[in-house]
JSON list of C-alpha atoms in Angstrom, two decimals:
[
{"chain": "A", "resi": 1, "resn": "MET", "atom": "CA", "xyz": [3.53, 26.83, 27.27]},
{"chain": "A", "resi": 2, "resn": "SER", "atom": "CA", "xyz": [4.02, 23.97, 29.67]},
{"chain": "A", "resi": 3, "resn": "SER", "atom": "CA", "xyz": [5.40, 20.66, 28.53]},
{"chain": "A", "resi": 4, "resn": "LEU", "atom": "CA", "xyz": [2.95, 17.81, 28.24]},
{"chain": "A", "resi": 5, "resn": "PRO", "atom": "CA", "xyz": [3.19, 14.78, 30.54]},
{"chain": "A", "resi": 6, "resn": "PHE", "atom": "CA", "xyz": [3.44, 12.40, 27.59]},
{"chain": "A", "resi": 7, "resn": "ARG", "atom": "CA", "xyz": [5.34, 11.98, 24.36]},
{"chain": "A", "resi": 8, "resn": "THR", "atom": "CA", "xyz": [3.67, 12.80, 21.09]},
{"chain": "A", "resi": 9, "resn": "ARG", "atom": "CA", "xyz": [4.28, 11.92, 17.51]},
{"chain": "A", "resi": 10, "resn": "PRO", "atom": "CA", "xyz": [3.30, 13.87, 14.41]},
{"chain": "A", "resi": 11, "resn": "ALA", "atom": "CA", "xyz": [0.27, 12.90, 12.39]},
{"chain": "A", "resi": 12, "resn": "ARG", "atom": "CA", "xyz": [0.87, 10.13, 9.90]},
{"chain": "A", "resi": 13, "resn": "LEU", "atom": "CA", "xyz": [0.96, 11.52, 6.39]},
{"chain": "A", "resi": 14, "resn": "ASP", "atom": "CA", "xyz": [1.13, 9.58, 3.17]},
{"chain": "A", "resi": 15, "resn": "HIS", "atom": "CA", "xyz": [4.17, 11.44, 1.85]},
{"chain": "A", "resi": 16, "resn": "ALA", "atom": "CA", "xyz": [7.68, 10.06, 1.60]},
{"chain": "A", "resi": 17, "resn": "SER", "atom": "CA", "xyz": [9.64, 12.91, 3.15]},
{"chain": "A", "resi": 18, "resn": "THR", "atom": "CA", "xyz": [9.46, 16.49, 4.32]},
{"chain": "A", "resi": 19, "resn": "THR", "atom": "CA", "xyz": [10.97, 17.51, 0.98]},
{"chain": "A", "resi": 20, "resn": "ASP", "atom": "CA", "xyz": [7.96, 15.96, -0.76]},
{"chain": "A", "resi": 21, "resn": "LEU", "atom": "CA", "xyz": [5.67, 17.87, 1.59]},
{"chain": "A", "resi": 22, "resn": "ARG", "atom": "CA", "xyz": [7.31, 21.21, 0.82]},
{"chain": "A", "resi": 23, "resn": "GLN", "atom": "CA", "xyz": [7.20, 20.60, -2.91]},
{"chain": "A", "resi": 24, "resn": "PHE", "atom": "CA", "xyz": [3.59, 19.48, -2.77]},
{"chain": "A", "resi": 25, "resn": "LEU", "atom": "CA", "xyz": [2.57, 22.52, -0.72]},
{"chain": "A", "resi": 26, "resn": "GLY", "atom": "CA", "xyz": [4.51, 24.69, -3.14]},
{"chain": "A", "resi": 27, "resn": "THR", "atom": "CA", "xyz": [2.82, 23.04, -6.11]},
{"chain": "A", "resi": 28, "resn": "ILE", "atom": "CA", "xyz": [-0.59, 23.78, -4.62]},
{"chain": "A", "resi": 29, "resn": "LEU", "atom": "CA", "xyz": [0.33, 27.41, -4.01]},
{"chain": "A", "resi": 30, "resn": "VAL", "atom": "CA", "xyz": [1.71, 27.88, -7.53]},
{"chain": "A", "resi": 31, "resn": "ARG", "atom": "CA", "xyz": [-1.30, 26.15, -9.10]},
{"chain": "A", "resi": 32, "resn": "ARG", "atom": "CA", "xyz": [-3.62, 28.43, -7.14]},
{"chain": "A", "resi": 33, "resn": "GLY", "atom": "CA", "xyz": [-1.65, 31.46, -8.33]},
{"chain": "A", "resi": 34, "resn": "ARG", "atom": "CA", "xyz": [-0.69, 32.43, -4.77]},
{"chain": "A", "resi": 35, "resn": "VAL", "atom": "CA", "xyz": [3.08, 32.38, -5.39]},
{"chain": "A", "resi": 36, "resn": "THR", "atom": "CA", "xyz": [5.22, 32.35, -8.49]},
{"chain": "A", "resi": 37, "resn": "GLN", "atom": "CA", "xyz": [7.72, 29.66, -9.45]},
{"chain": "A", "resi": 38, "resn": "VAL", "atom": "CA", "xyz": [10.52, 32.14, -8.70]},
{"chain": "A", "resi": 39, "resn": "GLN", "atom": "CA", "xyz": [9.13, 32.92, -5.23]},
{"chain": "A", "resi": 40, "resn": "LEU", "atom": "CA", "xyz": [8.73, 29.21, -4.52]},
{"chain": "A", "resi": 41, "resn": "ALA", "atom": "CA", "xyz": [12.29, 28.42, -5.64]},
{"chain": "A", "resi": 42, "resn": "THR", "atom": "CA", "xyz": [13.66, 31.26, -3.50]},
{"chain": "A", "resi": 43, "resn": "ALA", "atom": "CA", "xyz": [11.66, 30.10, -0.48]},
{"chain": "A", "resi": 44, "resn": "LEU", "atom": "CA", "xyz": [12.68, 26.45, -0.95]},
{"chain": "A", "resi": 45, "resn": "ASP", "atom": "CA", "xyz": [16.34, 27.53, -1.05]},
{"chain": "A", "resi": 46, "resn": "GLU", "atom": "CA", "xyz": [15.78, 29.31, 2.26]},
{"chain": "A", "resi": 47, "resn": "VAL", "atom": "CA", "xyz": [14.09, 26.19, 3.67]},
{"chain": "A", "resi": 48, "resn": "GLU", "atom": "CA", "xyz": [17.20, 24.17, 2.81]},
{"chain": "A", "resi": 49, "resn": "ARG", "atom": "CA", "xyz": [19.55, 26.79, 4.31]},
{"chain": "A", "resi": 50, "resn": "THR", "atom": "CA", "xyz": [17.62, 27.51, 7.50]},
{"chain": "A", "resi": 51, "resn": "GLY", "atom": "CA", "xyz": [15.38, 24.51, 8.17]},
{"chain": "A", "resi": 52, "resn": "ARG", "atom": "CA", "xyz": [12.40, 26.83, 8.60]},
{"chain": "A", "resi": 53, "resn": "ARG", "atom": "CA", "xyz": [9.01, 25.82, 7.26]},
{"chain": "A", "resi": 54, "resn": "LEU", "atom": "CA", "xyz": [8.04, 26.81, 3.75]},
{"chain": "A", "resi": 55, "resn": "GLY", "atom": "CA", "xyz": [4.80, 28.45, 4.86]},
{"chain": "A", "resi": 56, "resn": "ASP", "atom": "CA", "xyz": [6.56, 30.50, 7.54]},
{"chain": "A", "resi": 57, "resn": "ILE", "atom": "CA", "xyz": [9.06, 31.78, 4.98]},
{"chain": "A", "resi": 58, "resn": "LEU", "atom": "CA", "xyz": [6.37, 32.71, 2.45]},
{"chain": "A", "resi": 59, "resn": "LEU", "atom": "CA", "xyz": [4.38, 34.49, 5.16]},
{"chain": "A", "resi": 60, "resn": "GLY", "atom": "CA", "xyz": [7.47, 36.28, 6.48]},
{"chain": "A", "resi": 61, "resn": "ARG", "atom": "CA", "xyz": [8.35, 37.58, 3.04]},
{"chain": "A", "resi": 62, "resn": "GLY", "atom": "CA", "xyz": [4.81, 38.85, 2.54]},
{"chain": "A", "resi": 63, "resn": "TRP", "atom": "CA", "xyz": [4.25, 36.59, -0.47]},
{"chain": "A", "resi": 64, "resn": "LEU", "atom": "CA", "xyz": [1.28, 34.81, 1.05]},
{"chain": "A", "resi": 65, "resn": "TYR", "atom": "CA", "xyz": [-1.63, 35.57, 3.35]},
{"chain": "A", "resi": 66, "resn": "GLU", "atom": "CA", "xyz": [-2.19, 33.36, 6.36]},
{"chain": "A", "resi": 67, "resn": "SER", "atom": "CA", "xyz": [-5.62, 32.29, 5.05]},
{"chain": "A", "resi": 68, "resn": "GLU", "atom": "CA", "xyz": [-4.05, 31.21, 1.74]},
{"chain": "A", "resi": 69, "resn": "LEU", "atom": "CA", "xyz": [-1.51, 29.06, 3.59]},
{"chain": "A", "resi": 70, "resn": "ALA", "atom": "CA", "xyz": [-4.24, 27.49, 5.75]},
{"chain": "A", "resi": 71, "resn": "GLN", "atom": "CA", "xyz": [-6.36, 26.68, 2.70]},
{"chain": "A", "resi": 72, "resn": "ALA", "atom": "CA", "xyz": [-3.40, 25.12, 0.88]},
{"chain": "A", "resi": 73, "resn": "LEU", "atom": "CA", "xyz": [-2.43, 23.05, 3.95]},
{"chain": "A", "resi": 74, "resn": "ALA", "atom": "CA", "xyz": [-6.03, 21.84, 4.17]},
{"chain": "A", "resi": 75, "resn": "GLU", "atom": "CA", "xyz": [-5.94, 20.77, 0.53]},
{"chain": "A", "resi": 76, "resn": "GLN", "atom": "CA", "xyz": [-2.54, 19.15, 0.94]},
{"chain": "A", "resi": 77, "resn": "ASN", "atom": "CA", "xyz": [-3.78, 17.05, 3.85]},
{"chain": "A", "resi": 78, "resn": "GLY", "atom": "CA", "xyz": [-7.24, 16.26, 2.52]},
{"chain": "A", "resi": 79, "resn": "VAL", "atom": "CA", "xyz": [-9.12, 18.05, 5.30]},
{"chain": "A", "resi": 80, "resn": "ASP", "atom": "CA", "xyz": [-11.47, 21.03, 5.39]},
{"chain": "A", "resi": 81, "resn": "TYR", "atom": "CA", "xyz": [-10.45, 24.64, 5.82]},
{"chain": "A", "resi": 82, "resn": "VAL", "atom": "CA", "xyz": [-12.17, 26.02, 8.94]},
{"chain": "A", "resi": 83, "resn": "ASP", "atom": "CA", "xyz": [-12.83, 29.75, 9.03]},
{"chain": "A", "resi": 84, "resn": "ILE", "atom": "CA", "xyz": [-12.99, 30.16, 12.80]},
{"chain": "A", "resi": 85, "resn": "ALA", "atom": "CA", "xyz": [-12.93, 33.93, 12.47]},
{"chain": "A", "resi": 86, "resn": "ALA", "atom": "CA", "xyz": [-16.34, 33.77, 10.78]},
{"chain": "A", "resi": 87, "resn": "ARG", "atom": "CA", "xyz": [-17.64, 30.85, 12.85]},
{"chain": "A", "resi": 88, "resn": "SER", "atom": "CA", "xyz": [-17.73, 31.22, 16.59]},
{"chain": "A", "resi": 89, "resn": "VAL", "atom": "CA", "xyz": [-15.99, 28.64, 18.71]},
{"chain": "A", "resi": 90, "resn": "ASP", "atom": "CA", "xyz": [-18.40, 26.62, 20.87]},
{"chain": "A", "resi": 91, "resn": "ARG", "atom": "CA", "xyz": [-17.13, 27.44, 24.38]},
{"chain": "A", "resi": 92, "resn": "THR", "atom": "CA", "xyz": [-18.53, 24.20, 25.80]},
{"chain": "A", "resi": 93, "resn": "VAL", "atom": "CA", "xyz": [-16.54, 22.16, 23.28]},
{"chain": "A", "resi": 94, "resn": "ALA", "atom": "CA", "xyz": [-13.43, 24.33, 23.67]},
{"chain": "A", "resi": 95, "resn": "ALA", "atom": "CA", "xyz": [-13.54, 23.79, 27.43]},
{"chain": "A", "resi": 96, "resn": "LYS", "atom": "CA", "xyz": [-12.91, 20.06, 26.90]},
{"chain": "A", "resi": 97, "resn": "LEU", "atom": "CA", "xyz": [-9.28, 20.58, 25.86]},
{"chain": "A", "resi": 98, "resn": "PRO", "atom": "CA", "xyz": [-6.78, 22.07, 28.33]},
{"chain": "A", "resi": 99, "resn": "ARG", "atom": "CA", "xyz": [-5.12, 25.22, 27.07]},
{"chain": "A", "resi": 100, "resn": "ASP", "atom": "CA", "xyz": [-1.57, 23.85, 27.42]},
{"chain": "A", "resi": 101, "resn": "VAL", "atom": "CA", "xyz": [-2.52, 20.93, 25.15]},
{"chain": "A", "resi": 102, "resn": "ALA", "atom": "CA", "xyz": [-4.18, 23.30, 22.67]},
{"chain": "A", "resi": 103, "resn": "GLU", "atom": "CA", "xyz": [-1.06, 25.46, 22.60]},
{"chain": "A", "resi": 104, "resn": "HIS", "atom": "CA", "xyz": [1.25, 22.45, 22.26]},
{"chain": "A", "resi": 105, "resn": "PHE", "atom": "CA", "xyz": [-0.61, 21.15, 19.20]},
{"chain": "A", "resi": 106, "resn": "ARG", "atom": "CA", "xyz": [-1.45, 24.64, 17.89]},
{"chain": "A", "resi": 107, "resn": "CYS", "atom": "CA", "xyz": [-5.15, 23.78, 17.79]},
{"chain": "A", "resi": 108, "resn": "VAL", "atom": "CA", "xyz": [-8.53, 24.72, 19.26]},
{"chain": "A", "resi": 109, "resn": "PRO", "atom": "CA", "xyz": [-11.77, 22.74, 19.54]},
{"chain": "A", "resi": 110, "resn": "VAL", "atom": "CA", "xyz": [-14.41, 24.42, 17.38]},
{"chain": "A", "resi": 111, "resn": "ARG", "atom": "CA", "xyz": [-17.63, 22.41, 17.61]},
{"chain": "A", "resi": 112, "resn": "THR", "atom": "CA", "xyz": [-19.16, 18.96, 17.69]},
{"chain": "A", "resi": 113, "resn": "THR", "atom": "CA", "xyz": [-19.76, 17.54, 14.21]},
{"chain": "A", "resi": 114, "resn": "SER", "atom": "CA", "xyz": [-22.97, 15.86, 13.07]},
{"chain": "A", "resi": 115, "resn": "SER", "atom": "CA", "xyz": [-21.26, 12.50, 13.67]},
{"chain": "A", "resi": 116, "resn": "GLY", "atom": "CA", "xyz": [-20.51, 13.46, 17.29]},
{"chain": "A", "resi": 117, "resn": "ALA", "atom": "CA", "xyz": [-16.78, 14.00, 16.78]},
{"chain": "A", "resi": 118, "resn": "MET", "atom": "CA", "xyz": [-14.94, 17.05, 18.08]},
{"chain": "A", "resi": 119, "resn": "LEU", "atom": "CA", "xyz": [-13.83, 19.31, 15.23]},
{"chain": "A", "resi": 120, "resn": "LEU", "atom": "CA", "xyz": [-10.37, 20.68, 15.99]},
{"chain": "A", "resi": 121, "resn": "ALA", "atom": "CA", "xyz": [-8.98, 23.59, 14.02]},
{"chain": "A", "resi": 122, "resn": "VAL", "atom": "CA", "xyz": [-5.22, 23.09, 13.64]},
{"chain": "A", "resi": 123, "resn": "ALA", "atom": "CA", "xyz": [-2.54, 25.30, 12.16]},
{"chain": "A", "resi": 124, "resn": "ASP", "atom": "CA", "xyz": [-0.74, 22.36, 10.53]},
{"chain": "A", "resi": 125, "resn": "PRO", "atom": "CA", "xyz": [-1.97, 18.76, 10.51]},
{"chain": "A", "resi": 126, "resn": "ALA", "atom": "CA", "xyz": [1.65, 17.56, 10.62]},
{"chain": "A", "resi": 127, "resn": "ASP", "atom": "CA", "xyz": [1.90, 18.98, 14.17]},
{"chain": "A", "resi": 128, "resn": "VAL", "atom": "CA", "xyz": [-1.04, 17.01, 15.54]},
{"chain": "A", "resi": 129, "resn": "ASP", "atom": "CA", "xyz": [-1.23, 13.55, 17.07]},
{"chain": "A", "resi": 130, "resn": "VAL", "atom": "CA", "xyz": [-4.91, 12.79, 16.55]},
{"chain": "A", "resi": 131, "resn": "GLU", "atom": "CA", "xyz": [-4.79, 9.60, 18.61]},
{"chain": "A", "resi": 132, "resn": "VAL", "atom": "CA", "xyz": [-3.42, 11.39, 21.69]},
{"chain": "A", "resi": 133, "resn": "LEU", "atom": "CA", "xyz": [-6.04, 14.12, 21.33]},
{"chain": "A", "resi": 134, "resn": "ARG", "atom": "CA", "xyz": [-8.81, 11.52, 20.94]},
{"chain": "A", "resi": 135, "resn": "ILE", "atom": "CA", "xyz": [-7.72, 9.87, 24.18]},
{"chain": "A", "resi": 136, "resn": "LEU", "atom": "CA", "xyz": [-7.44, 13.22, 26.01]},
{"chain": "A", "resi": 137, "resn": "VAL", "atom": "CA", "xyz": [-10.91, 14.44, 25.04]},
{"chain": "A", "resi": 138, "resn": "GLY", "atom": "CA", "xyz": [-12.58, 11.03, 25.20]},
{"chain": "A", "resi": 139, "resn": "THR", "atom": "CA", "xyz": [-14.28, 11.27, 21.83]},
{"chain": "A", "resi": 140, "resn": "GLU", "atom": "CA", "xyz": [-13.50, 10.95, 18.14]},
{"chain": "A", "resi": 141, "resn": "VAL", "atom": "CA", "xyz": [-11.61, 13.90, 16.68]},
{"chain": "A", "resi": 142, "resn": "GLU", "atom": "CA", "xyz": [-11.77, 15.39, 13.20]},
{"chain": "A", "resi": 143, "resn": "ILE", "atom": "CA", "xyz": [-9.34, 18.06, 12.11]},
{"chain": "A", "resi": 144, "resn": "GLY", "atom": "CA", "xyz": [-9.61, 21.05, 9.84]},
{"chain": "A", "resi": 145, "resn": "VAL", "atom": "CA", "xyz": [-7.02, 23.72, 9.13]},
{"chain": "A", "resi": 146, "resn": "ALA", "atom": "CA", "xyz": [-7.34, 27.33, 10.27]},
{"chain": "A", "resi": 147, "resn": "GLU", "atom": "CA", "xyz": [-5.05, 30.33, 10.55]},
{"chain": "A", "resi": 148, "resn": "LEU", "atom": "CA", "xyz": [-2.70, 30.17, 13.53]},
{"chain": "A", "resi": 149, "resn": "SER", "atom": "CA", "xyz": [-3.62, 33.73, 14.52]},
{"chain": "A", "resi": 150, "resn": "ALA", "atom": "CA", "xyz": [-7.32, 32.77, 14.70]},
{"chain": "A", "resi": 151, "resn": "ILE", "atom": "CA", "xyz": [-6.47, 29.65, 16.70]},
{"chain": "A", "resi": 152, "resn": "ARG", "atom": "CA", "xyz": [-4.41, 31.69, 19.16]},
{"chain": "A", "resi": 153, "resn": "SER", "atom": "CA", "xyz": [-7.27, 34.17, 19.53]},
{"chain": "A", "resi": 154, "resn": "ALA", "atom": "CA", "xyz": [-9.58, 31.30, 20.52]},
{"chain": "A", "resi": 155, "resn": "TRP", "atom": "CA", "xyz": [-7.26, 29.84, 23.19]},
{"chain": "A", "resi": 156, "resn": "PRO", "atom": "CA", "xyz": [-8.86, 31.87, 26.00]},
{"chain": "A", "resi": 157, "resn": "HIS", "atom": "CA", "xyz": [-11.93, 29.60, 25.56]},
{"chain": "A", "resi": 158, "resn": "CYS", "atom": "CA", "xyz": [-9.80, 26.62, 26.66]},
{"chain": "A", "resi": 159, "resn": "PRO", "atom": "CA", "xyz": [-9.39, 26.08, 30.42]}
]
């Protein structure tokens, strides 16, 4: 992945700290019955020790499926879950975002929405600077969350 010729900032979220984000994501996963309180506590301890992301730890331990993480991240951030494995990526739309930018933000353009915005599937909304992407593609951008593996599979559609 090449480095981008500009500086980016993460998406603005309405949460006080990354600790709040981890706990909130964990709360969603426990409430949905995807992980137990014990698994969450163990994973949060590992987050504190290693600095790795909660979702990555839960996936790595086999306690969570990638689709479950994507759906919980979508809920956490108030955006839609996008099943890009079931919905084909519009190649014309995907061609509007350079591959190095897509890889940097861990995203892929999926389609044009009814409002004319570009729908971007992202692995984690916290990794995305929507304003920079809006400027790069020259249109409004809406985000949804999808599995990183599905996003990576769609990157060949980006130039």
